[in-house]
Amino acid sequence: MVKIAPSILAADFNRLGEEIKAVENAGADYLHIDVMDGAFVPNISFGLPLIKSIRRNTDIFFDVHLMIMEPIRFIESFSESGADSITVHLEACSDVFSTLRQIRKCGKKCGISIKPTTPVTRLEPYLELVDMILIMSVEPGFGGQTLFESTYQRIKDVKALAEEHGVSPDIEIDGGINRENAKALADAGADVLVMGSTVFAGDPGENVSYFTKLLK
Ligand code: DX5
Ligand code: ZN
């Protein structure tokens, strides 16, 4: 069953608590939380205080996507803030193994992400160590972009690579997902679909219900 992960990057921050409740009540599986540092990506979003604050208001699974350089510096802090899973970018870590080990040590689900043009073979050393692989389907940094068509093939390539290693981490796709392409991504093998503008433009609860019916 495909999981739906609304990204709060596209939410109305004036009404963040209400919007989170709306997607939770409509059956969203994860809340996707995009942390950006203005260095790994050319944008700054939000960080620890926001996560701590919204954690008090909901039990939904927090899927924290760290788009920050050397995330190992902050794994413990994000763990304590209420993250359920922490995903780091392979391109942002000078020591990927230690970073993933640190996430495990904190008792969190562990994810690794690659940008749209990073060869999928670079994931190979880490396949056995992660619960989830996040394949970016846009250049990370901004919501509202168009999905790279290469994503469908990359899902298949990552799945094949994982199979060769005898593991089956969840495949999460992030960026440019909408009513037109969500089903095709699920059919290509995606396990988790992140959706920002598609969910939060309009009525977030109704939008999540639409995708719940489409995908489950
Ligand atoms: C982009 C973020 C995404 C973003 C997706 O760097 O990682 O999670 O919020 O937004 P949409 O769904 O609008 O492309
Ligand atoms: Zn994201």
PDB file of C-alpha atoms and ligand atoms in Angstrom:
ATOM      1  CA  MET A   1       0.000   0.000   0.000  1.00  0.00           C
ATOM      2  CA  VAL A   2       1.403   3.356  -1.048  1.00  0.00           C
ATOM      3  CA  LYS A   3       1.915   5.864   1.754  1.00  0.00           C
ATOM      4  CA  ILE A   4       0.966   9.515   1.399  1.00  0.00           C
ATOM      5  CA  ALA A   5       3.311  12.099   2.915  1.00  0.00           C
ATOM      6  CA  PRO A   6       2.128  15.725   2.692  1.00  0.00           C
ATOM      7  CA  SER A   7       5.037  18.173   2.815  1.00  0.00           C
ATOM      8  CA  ILE A   8       4.376  21.098   5.137  1.00  0.00           C
ATOM      9  CA  LEU A   9       6.738  23.276   3.104  1.00  0.00           C
ATOM     10  CA  ALA A  10       3.651  24.215   1.050  1.00  0.00           C
ATOM     11  CA  ALA A  11       1.306  24.686   4.043  1.00  0.00           C
ATOM     12  CA  ASP A  12      -0.106  28.007   5.222  1.00  0.00           C
ATOM     13  CA  PHE A  13       2.131  28.667   8.238  1.00  0.00           C
ATOM     14  CA  ASN A  14      -0.474  30.998   9.719  1.00  0.00           C
ATOM     15  CA  ARG A  15      -2.705  27.951  10.106  1.00  0.00           C
ATOM     16  CA  LEU A  16      -0.098  25.204  10.352  1.00  0.00           C
ATOM     17  CA  GLY A  17      -1.660  23.317  13.281  1.00  0.00           C
ATOM     18  CA  GLU A  18      -5.068  23.173  11.589  1.00  0.00           C
ATOM     19  CA  GLU A  19      -3.614  22.089   8.257  1.00  0.00           C
ATOM     20  CA  ILE A  20      -1.658  19.281   9.914  1.00  0.00           C
ATOM     21  CA  LYS A  21      -4.827  18.083  11.668  1.00  0.00           C
ATOM     22  CA  ALA A  22      -6.707  18.187   8.350  1.00  0.00           C
ATOM     23  CA  VAL A  23      -4.213  15.932   6.547  1.00  0.00           C
ATOM     24  CA  GLU A  24      -3.918  13.635   9.546  1.00  0.00           C
ATOM     25  CA  ASN A  25      -7.702  13.221   9.835  1.00  0.00           C
ATOM     26  CA  ALA A  26      -7.971  12.586   6.097  1.00  0.00           C
ATOM     27  CA  GLY A  27      -5.632   9.590   6.398  1.00  0.00           C
ATOM     28  CA  ALA A  28      -2.154  10.874   5.536  1.00  0.00           C
ATOM     29  CA  ASP A  29       0.471   8.324   6.621  1.00  0.00           C
ATOM     30  CA  TYR A  30       3.468  10.589   7.200  1.00  0.00           C
ATOM     31  CA  LEU A  31       4.070  14.290   7.643  1.00  0.00           C
ATOM     32  CA  HIS A  32       7.046  15.224   5.460  1.00  0.00           C
ATOM     33  CA  ILE A  33       9.217  17.923   7.017  1.00  0.00           C
ATOM     34  CA  ASP A  34      11.765  19.657   4.759  1.00  0.00           C
ATOM     35  CA  VAL A  35      14.695  21.217   6.604  1.00  0.00           C
ATOM     36  CA  MET A  36      16.910  23.456   4.421  1.00  0.00           C
ATOM     37  CA  ASP A  37      20.081  25.273   5.413  1.00  0.00           C
ATOM     38  CA  GLY A  38      20.762  27.716   2.560  1.00  0.00           C
ATOM     39  CA  ALA A  39      24.048  25.870   1.887  1.00  0.00           C
ATOM     40  CA  PHE A  40      23.237  22.369   0.631  1.00  0.00           C
ATOM     41  CA  VAL A  41      20.248  23.907  -1.164  1.00  0.00           C
ATOM     42  CA  PRO A  42      19.691  27.543  -2.178  1.00  0.00           C
ATOM     43  CA  ASN A  43      16.806  28.070   0.245  1.00  0.00           C
ATOM     44  CA  ILE A  44      16.128  28.193   3.999  1.00  0.00           C
ATOM     45  CA  SER A  45      12.954  26.659   5.443  1.00  0.00           C
ATOM     46  CA  PHE A  46      12.588  25.899   9.163  1.00  0.00           C
ATOM     47  CA  GLY A  47      14.180  23.750  11.815  1.00  0.00           C
ATOM     48  CA  LEU A  48      14.148  22.337  15.309  1.00  0.00           C
ATOM     49  CA  PRO A  49      11.824  24.780  17.144  1.00  0.00           C
ATOM     50  CA  LEU A  50       9.079  24.279  14.575  1.00  0.00           C
ATOM     51  CA  ILE A  51       9.305  20.481  14.739  1.00  0.00           C
ATOM     52  CA  LYS A  52       9.243  20.533  18.552  1.00  0.00           C
ATOM     53  CA  SER A  53       6.206  22.767  18.510  1.00  0.00           C
ATOM     54  CA  ILE A  54       4.091  20.767  16.026  1.00  0.00           C
ATOM     55  CA  ARG A  55       5.100  17.501  17.771  1.00  0.00           C
ATOM     56  CA  ARG A  56       2.969  18.575  20.744  1.00  0.00           C
ATOM     57  CA  ASN A  57      -0.111  18.735  18.530  1.00  0.00           C
ATOM     58  CA  THR A  58      -0.077  15.425  16.632  1.00  0.00           C
ATOM     59  CA  ASP A  59       0.965  11.773  16.738  1.00  0.00           C
ATOM     60  CA  ILE A  60       1.407  11.425  12.969  1.00  0.00           C
ATOM     61  CA  PHE A  61       4.724   9.907  11.809  1.00  0.00           C
ATOM     62  CA  PHE A  62       7.306  12.677  11.256  1.00  0.00           C
ATOM     63  CA  ASP A  63       9.348  12.011   8.122  1.00  0.00           C
ATOM     64  CA  VAL A  64      12.183  14.514   8.428  1.00  0.00           C
ATOM     65  CA  HIS A  65      14.110  15.284   5.207  1.00  0.00           C
ATOM     66  CA  LEU A  66      17.372  17.021   6.021  1.00  0.00           C
ATOM     67  CA  MET A  67      18.705  19.126   3.137  1.00  0.00           C
ATOM     68  CA  ILE A  68      21.654  20.359   5.180  1.00  0.00           C
ATOM     69  CA  MET A  69      25.440  20.011   4.942  1.00  0.00           C
ATOM     70  CA  GLU A  70      27.049  17.526   7.328  1.00  0.00           C
ATOM     71  CA  PRO A  71      23.760  16.504   8.985  1.00  0.00           C
ATOM     72  CA  ILE A  72      25.669  14.314  11.468  1.00  0.00           C
ATOM     73  CA  ARG A  73      26.066  17.487  13.571  1.00  0.00           C
ATOM     74  CA  PHE A  74      22.319  17.632  14.205  1.00  0.00           C
ATOM     75  CA  ILE A  75      21.045  14.032  14.207  1.00  0.00           C
ATOM     76  CA  GLU A  76      20.699  13.897  17.981  1.00  0.00           C
ATOM     77  CA  SER A  77      18.862  17.225  18.105  1.00  0.00           C
ATOM     78  CA  PHE A  78      16.415  16.231  15.352  1.00  0.00           C
ATOM     79  CA  SER A  79      15.828  12.913  17.111  1.00  0.00           C
ATOM     80  CA  GLU A  80      14.970  14.689  20.317  1.00  0.00           C
ATOM     81  CA  SER A  81      12.730  17.182  18.505  1.00  0.00           C
ATOM     82  CA  GLY A  82      10.259  14.412  17.623  1.00  0.00           C
ATOM     83  CA  ALA A  83      11.396  12.974  14.287  1.00  0.00           C
ATOM     84  CA  ASP A  84      10.303   9.377  13.602  1.00  0.00           C
ATOM     85  CA  SER A  85      12.521   8.972  10.585  1.00  0.00           C
ATOM     86  CA  ILE A  86      15.514  11.006   9.484  1.00  0.00           C
ATOM     87  CA  THR A  87      16.662  11.110   5.870  1.00  0.00           C
ATOM     88  CA  VAL A  88      20.011  12.598   4.887  1.00  0.00           C
ATOM     89  CA  HIS A  89      21.485  13.372   1.465  1.00  0.00           C
ATOM     90  CA  LEU A  90      24.355  11.198   0.359  1.00  0.00           C
ATOM     91  CA  GLU A  91      25.844  14.280  -1.367  1.00  0.00           C
ATOM     92  CA  ALA A  92      25.834  16.281   1.900  1.00  0.00           C
ATOM     93  CA  CYS A  93      27.818  13.864   4.098  1.00  0.00           C
ATOM     94  CA  SER A  94      31.589  13.478   4.207  1.00  0.00           C
ATOM     95  CA  ASP A  95      31.051  10.239   6.169  1.00  0.00           C
ATOM     96  CA  VAL A  96      27.763   8.636   5.144  1.00  0.00           C
ATOM     97  CA  PHE A  97      28.304   5.478   7.219  1.00  0.00           C
ATOM     98  CA  SER A  98      28.798   7.357  10.494  1.00  0.00           C
ATOM     99  CA  THR A  99      25.821   9.577   9.740  1.00  0.00           C
ATOM    100  CA  LEU A 100      23.517   6.594   9.139  1.00  0.00           C
ATOM    101  CA  ARG A 101      24.897   4.855  12.240  1.00  0.00           C
ATOM    102  CA  GLN A 102      24.133   7.948  14.282  1.00  0.00           C
ATOM    103  CA  ILE A 103      20.485   7.896  13.130  1.00  0.00           C
ATOM    104  CA  ARG A 104      20.230   4.225  14.140  1.00  0.00           C
ATOM    105  CA  LYS A 105      21.897   4.924  17.474  1.00  0.00           C
ATOM    106  CA  CYS A 106      19.150   7.433  18.189  1.00  0.00           C
ATOM    107  CA  GLY A 107      16.565   4.708  17.498  1.00  0.00           C
ATOM    108  CA  LYS A 108      15.021   6.370  14.444  1.00  0.00           C
ATOM    109  CA  LYS A 109      14.095   5.024  11.030  1.00  0.00           C
ATOM    110  CA  CYS A 110      16.895   5.791   8.679  1.00  0.00           C
ATOM    111  CA  GLY A 111      16.714   7.162   5.128  1.00  0.00           C
ATOM    112  CA  ILE A 112      19.175   8.179   2.455  1.00  0.00           C
ATOM    113  CA  SER A 113      18.416  10.538  -0.402  1.00  0.00           C
ATOM    114  CA  ILE A 114      19.897  11.294  -3.808  1.00  0.00           C
ATOM    115  CA  LYS A 115      19.407  14.307  -6.064  1.00  0.00           C
ATOM    116  CA  PRO A 116      17.891  13.704  -9.523  1.00  0.00           C
ATOM    117  CA  THR A 117      21.250  13.537 -11.319  1.00  0.00           C
ATOM    118  CA  THR A 118      23.259  11.518  -8.783  1.00  0.00           C
ATOM    119  CA  PRO A 119      23.907   8.022 -10.208  1.00  0.00           C
ATOM    120  CA  VAL A 120      21.808   5.430  -8.356  1.00  0.00           C
ATOM    121  CA  THR A 121      24.857   3.152  -8.108  1.00  0.00           C
ATOM    122  CA  ARG A 122      26.258   5.531  -5.467  1.00  0.00           C
ATOM    123  CA  LEU A 123      23.610   4.098  -3.112  1.00  0.00           C
ATOM    124  CA  GLU A 124      25.084   0.629  -3.303  1.00  0.00           C
ATOM    125  CA  PRO A 125      27.291   0.702  -0.169  1.00  0.00           C
ATOM    126  CA  TYR A 126      24.378   1.829   2.003  1.00  0.00           C
ATOM    127  CA  LEU A 127      21.486  -0.346   0.814  1.00  0.00           C
ATOM    128  CA  GLU A 128      21.667  -2.733   3.774  1.00  0.00           C
ATOM    129  CA  LEU A 129      21.763   0.118   6.290  1.00  0.00           C
ATOM    130  CA  VAL A 130      18.603   2.052   5.475  1.00  0.00           C
ATOM    131  CA  ASP A 131      14.846   1.678   5.863  1.00  0.00           C
ATOM    132  CA  MET A 132      14.095   4.093   3.061  1.00  0.00           C
ATOM    133  CA  ILE A 133      15.616   5.543  -0.092  1.00  0.00           C
ATOM    134  CA  LEU A 134      14.370   8.993  -1.078  1.00  0.00           C
ATOM    135  CA  ILE A 135      14.770   9.595  -4.805  1.00  0.00           C
ATOM    136  CA  MET A 136      14.428  13.312  -5.449  1.00  0.00           C
ATOM    137  CA  SER A 137      12.278  13.904  -8.528  1.00  0.00           C
ATOM    138  CA  VAL A 138      13.154  17.638  -8.659  1.00  0.00           C
ATOM    139  CA  GLU A 139      16.295  19.545  -7.690  1.00  0.00           C
ATOM    140  CA  PRO A 140      15.922  19.910  -3.914  1.00  0.00           C
ATOM    141  CA  GLY A 141      15.251  23.373  -2.505  1.00  0.00           C
ATOM    142  CA  PHE A 142      11.821  24.446  -3.651  1.00  0.00           C
ATOM    143  CA  GLY A 143       8.263  23.181  -3.891  1.00  0.00           C
ATOM    144  CA  GLY A 144       6.083  23.561  -6.964  1.00  0.00           C
ATOM    145  CA  GLN A 145       8.556  22.258  -9.583  1.00  0.00           C
ATOM    146  CA  THR A 146       8.015  19.734 -12.402  1.00  0.00           C
ATOM    147  CA  LEU A 147       8.924  16.072 -11.897  1.00  0.00           C
ATOM    148  CA  PHE A 148      11.920  14.763 -13.881  1.00  0.00           C
ATOM    149  CA  GLU A 149      10.693  12.077 -16.313  1.00  0.00           C
ATOM    150  CA  SER A 150      13.820  10.037 -15.509  1.00  0.00           C
ATOM    151  CA  THR A 151      12.257   9.303 -12.092  1.00  0.00           C
ATOM    152  CA  TYR A 152      10.280   6.288 -13.343  1.00  0.00           C
ATOM    153  CA  GLN A 153      13.410   4.536 -14.583  1.00  0.00           C
ATOM    154  CA  ARG A 154      15.342   5.500 -11.436  1.00  0.00           C
ATOM    155  CA  ILE A 155      12.693   3.821  -9.262  1.00  0.00           C
ATOM    156  CA  LYS A 156      13.145   0.619 -11.248  1.00  0.00           C
ATOM    157  CA  ASP A 157      16.944   0.878 -11.134  1.00  0.00           C
ATOM    158  CA  VAL A 158      17.027   1.399  -7.347  1.00  0.00           C
ATOM    159  CA  LYS A 159      14.604  -1.463  -6.807  1.00  0.00           C
ATOM    160  CA  ALA A 160      16.725  -3.772  -8.978  1.00  0.00           C
ATOM    161  CA  LEU A 161      19.899  -2.733  -7.134  1.00  0.00           C
ATOM    162  CA  ALA A 162      18.262  -3.380  -3.757  1.00  0.00           C
ATOM    163  CA  GLU A 163      17.005  -6.748  -4.938  1.00  0.00           C
ATOM    164  CA  GLU A 164      20.529  -7.757  -5.986  1.00  0.00           C
ATOM    165  CA  HIS A 165      21.569  -7.030  -2.394  1.00  0.00           C
ATOM    166  CA  GLY A 166      18.638  -8.990  -0.966  1.00  0.00           C
ATOM    167  CA  VAL A 167      17.020  -5.966   0.693  1.00  0.00           C
ATOM    168  CA  SER A 168      13.810  -4.026   0.040  1.00  0.00           C
ATOM    169  CA  PRO A 169      13.926  -0.548   1.563  1.00  0.00           C
ATOM    170  CA  ASP A 170      10.891   1.675   0.955  1.00  0.00           C
ATOM    171  CA  ILE A 171      11.252   3.928  -2.073  1.00  0.00           C
ATOM    172  CA  GLU A 172      10.077   7.492  -1.454  1.00  0.00           C
ATOM    173  CA  ILE A 173       9.602  10.017  -4.270  1.00  0.00           C
ATOM    174  CA  ASP A 174       9.669  13.734  -3.578  1.00  0.00           C
ATOM    175  CA  GLY A 175       8.911  16.681  -5.856  1.00  0.00           C
ATOM    176  CA  GLY A 176       6.440  17.505  -8.600  1.00  0.00           C
ATOM    177  CA  ILE A 177       3.871  14.820  -7.736  1.00  0.00           C
ATOM    178  CA  ASN A 178       0.288  15.584  -8.752  1.00  0.00           C
ATOM    179  CA  ARG A 179      -3.050  14.025  -9.751  1.00  0.00           C
ATOM    180  CA  GLU A 180      -1.697  13.189 -13.215  1.00  0.00           C
ATOM    181  CA  ASN A 181       1.445  11.254 -12.247  1.00  0.00           C
ATOM    182  CA  ALA A 182       0.823   9.795  -8.745  1.00  0.00           C
ATOM    183  CA  LYS A 183      -0.661   6.511  -9.973  1.00  0.00           C
ATOM    184  CA  ALA A 184       2.107   5.974 -12.537  1.00  0.00           C
ATOM    185  CA  LEU A 185       4.753   6.496  -9.829  1.00  0.00           C
ATOM    186  CA  ALA A 186       2.995   3.975  -7.596  1.00  0.00           C
ATOM    187  CA  ASP A 187       2.816   1.517 -10.511  1.00  0.00           C
ATOM    188  CA  ALA A 188       6.549   2.028 -11.149  1.00  0.00           C
ATOM    189  CA  GLY A 189       7.226   0.858  -7.579  1.00  0.00           C
ATOM    190  CA  ALA A 190       7.139   3.916  -5.306  1.00  0.00           C
ATOM    191  CA  ASP A 191       6.154   3.121  -1.696  1.00  0.00           C
ATOM    192  CA  VAL A 192       5.869   6.675  -0.330  1.00  0.00           C
ATOM    193  CA  LEU A 193       4.746   9.759  -2.257  1.00  0.00           C
ATOM    194  CA  VAL A 194       5.632  13.204  -0.882  1.00  0.00           C
ATOM    195  CA  MET A 195       3.253  15.943  -1.967  1.00  0.00           C
ATOM    196  CA  GLY A 196       3.536  19.620  -1.130  1.00  0.00           C
ATOM    197  CA  SER A 197       1.705  22.054  -3.384  1.00  0.00           C
ATOM    198  CA  THR A 198      -0.662  19.362  -4.693  1.00  0.00           C
ATOM    199  CA  VAL A 199      -1.999  18.804  -1.168  1.00  0.00           C
ATOM    200  CA  PHE A 200      -1.825  22.267   0.384  1.00  0.00           C
ATOM    201  CA  ALA A 201      -3.129  24.303  -2.573  1.00  0.00           C
ATOM    202  CA  GLY A 202      -6.883  24.107  -2.065  1.00  0.00           C
ATOM    203  CA  ASP A 203      -8.406  21.983   0.691  1.00  0.00           C
ATOM    204  CA  PRO A 204      -5.642  19.777   2.193  1.00  0.00           C
ATOM    205  CA  GLY A 205      -8.094  17.282   3.722  1.00  0.00           C
ATOM    206  CA  GLU A 206     -10.016  16.825   0.463  1.00  0.00           C
ATOM    207  CA  ASN A 207      -6.796  16.483  -1.495  1.00  0.00           C
ATOM    208  CA  VAL A 208      -5.453  13.776   0.816  1.00  0.00           C
ATOM    209  CA  SER A 209      -8.802  11.922   0.575  1.00  0.00           C
ATOM    210  CA  TYR A 210      -8.542  12.054  -3.223  1.00  0.00           C
ATOM    211  CA  PHE A 211      -5.096  10.429  -3.140  1.00  0.00           C
ATOM    212  CA  THR A 212      -6.143   7.917  -0.490  1.00  0.00           C
ATOM    213  CA  LYS A 213      -8.909   6.684  -2.777  1.00  0.00           C
ATOM    214  CA  LEU A 214      -6.676   6.744  -5.850  1.00  0.00           C
ATOM    215  CA  LEU A 215      -3.782   4.823  -4.307  1.00  0.00           C
ATOM    216  CA  LYS A 216      -5.194   2.446  -1.685  1.00  0.00           C
TER     217      LYS A 216
HETATM  218  C1  DX5 B   1      11.870  20.019  -2.225  1.00  0.00           C
HETATM  219  C2  DX5 B   1      11.264  19.314  -1.046  1.00  0.00           C
HETATM  220  C3  DX5 B   1       9.915  18.745  -1.301  1.00  0.00           C
HETATM  221  C4  DX5 B   1       8.848  19.744  -1.641  1.00  0.00           C
HETATM  222  C5  DX5 B   1       7.890  19.102  -2.593  1.00  0.00           C
HETATM  223  O1  DX5 B   1      13.213  20.252  -1.987  1.00  0.00           O
HETATM  224  O2  DX5 B   1      12.093  18.246  -0.630  1.00  0.00           O
HETATM  225  O3  DX5 B   1       9.493  17.930  -0.215  1.00  0.00           O
HETATM  226  O4  DX5 B   1       8.151  20.210  -0.516  1.00  0.00           O
HETATM  227  O5  DX5 B   1       6.992  20.050  -3.046  1.00  0.00           O
HETATM  228  P1  DX5 B   1       6.044  19.819  -4.307  1.00  0.00           P
HETATM  229  O6  DX5 B   1       5.201  18.630  -4.025  1.00  0.00           O
HETATM  230  O7  DX5 B   1       5.276  21.100  -4.381  1.00  0.00           O
HETATM  231  O8  DX5 B   1       6.938  19.600  -5.494  1.00  0.00           O
HETATM  232 ZN    ZN B   2      11.353  16.743   0.883  1.00  0.00          ZN
END
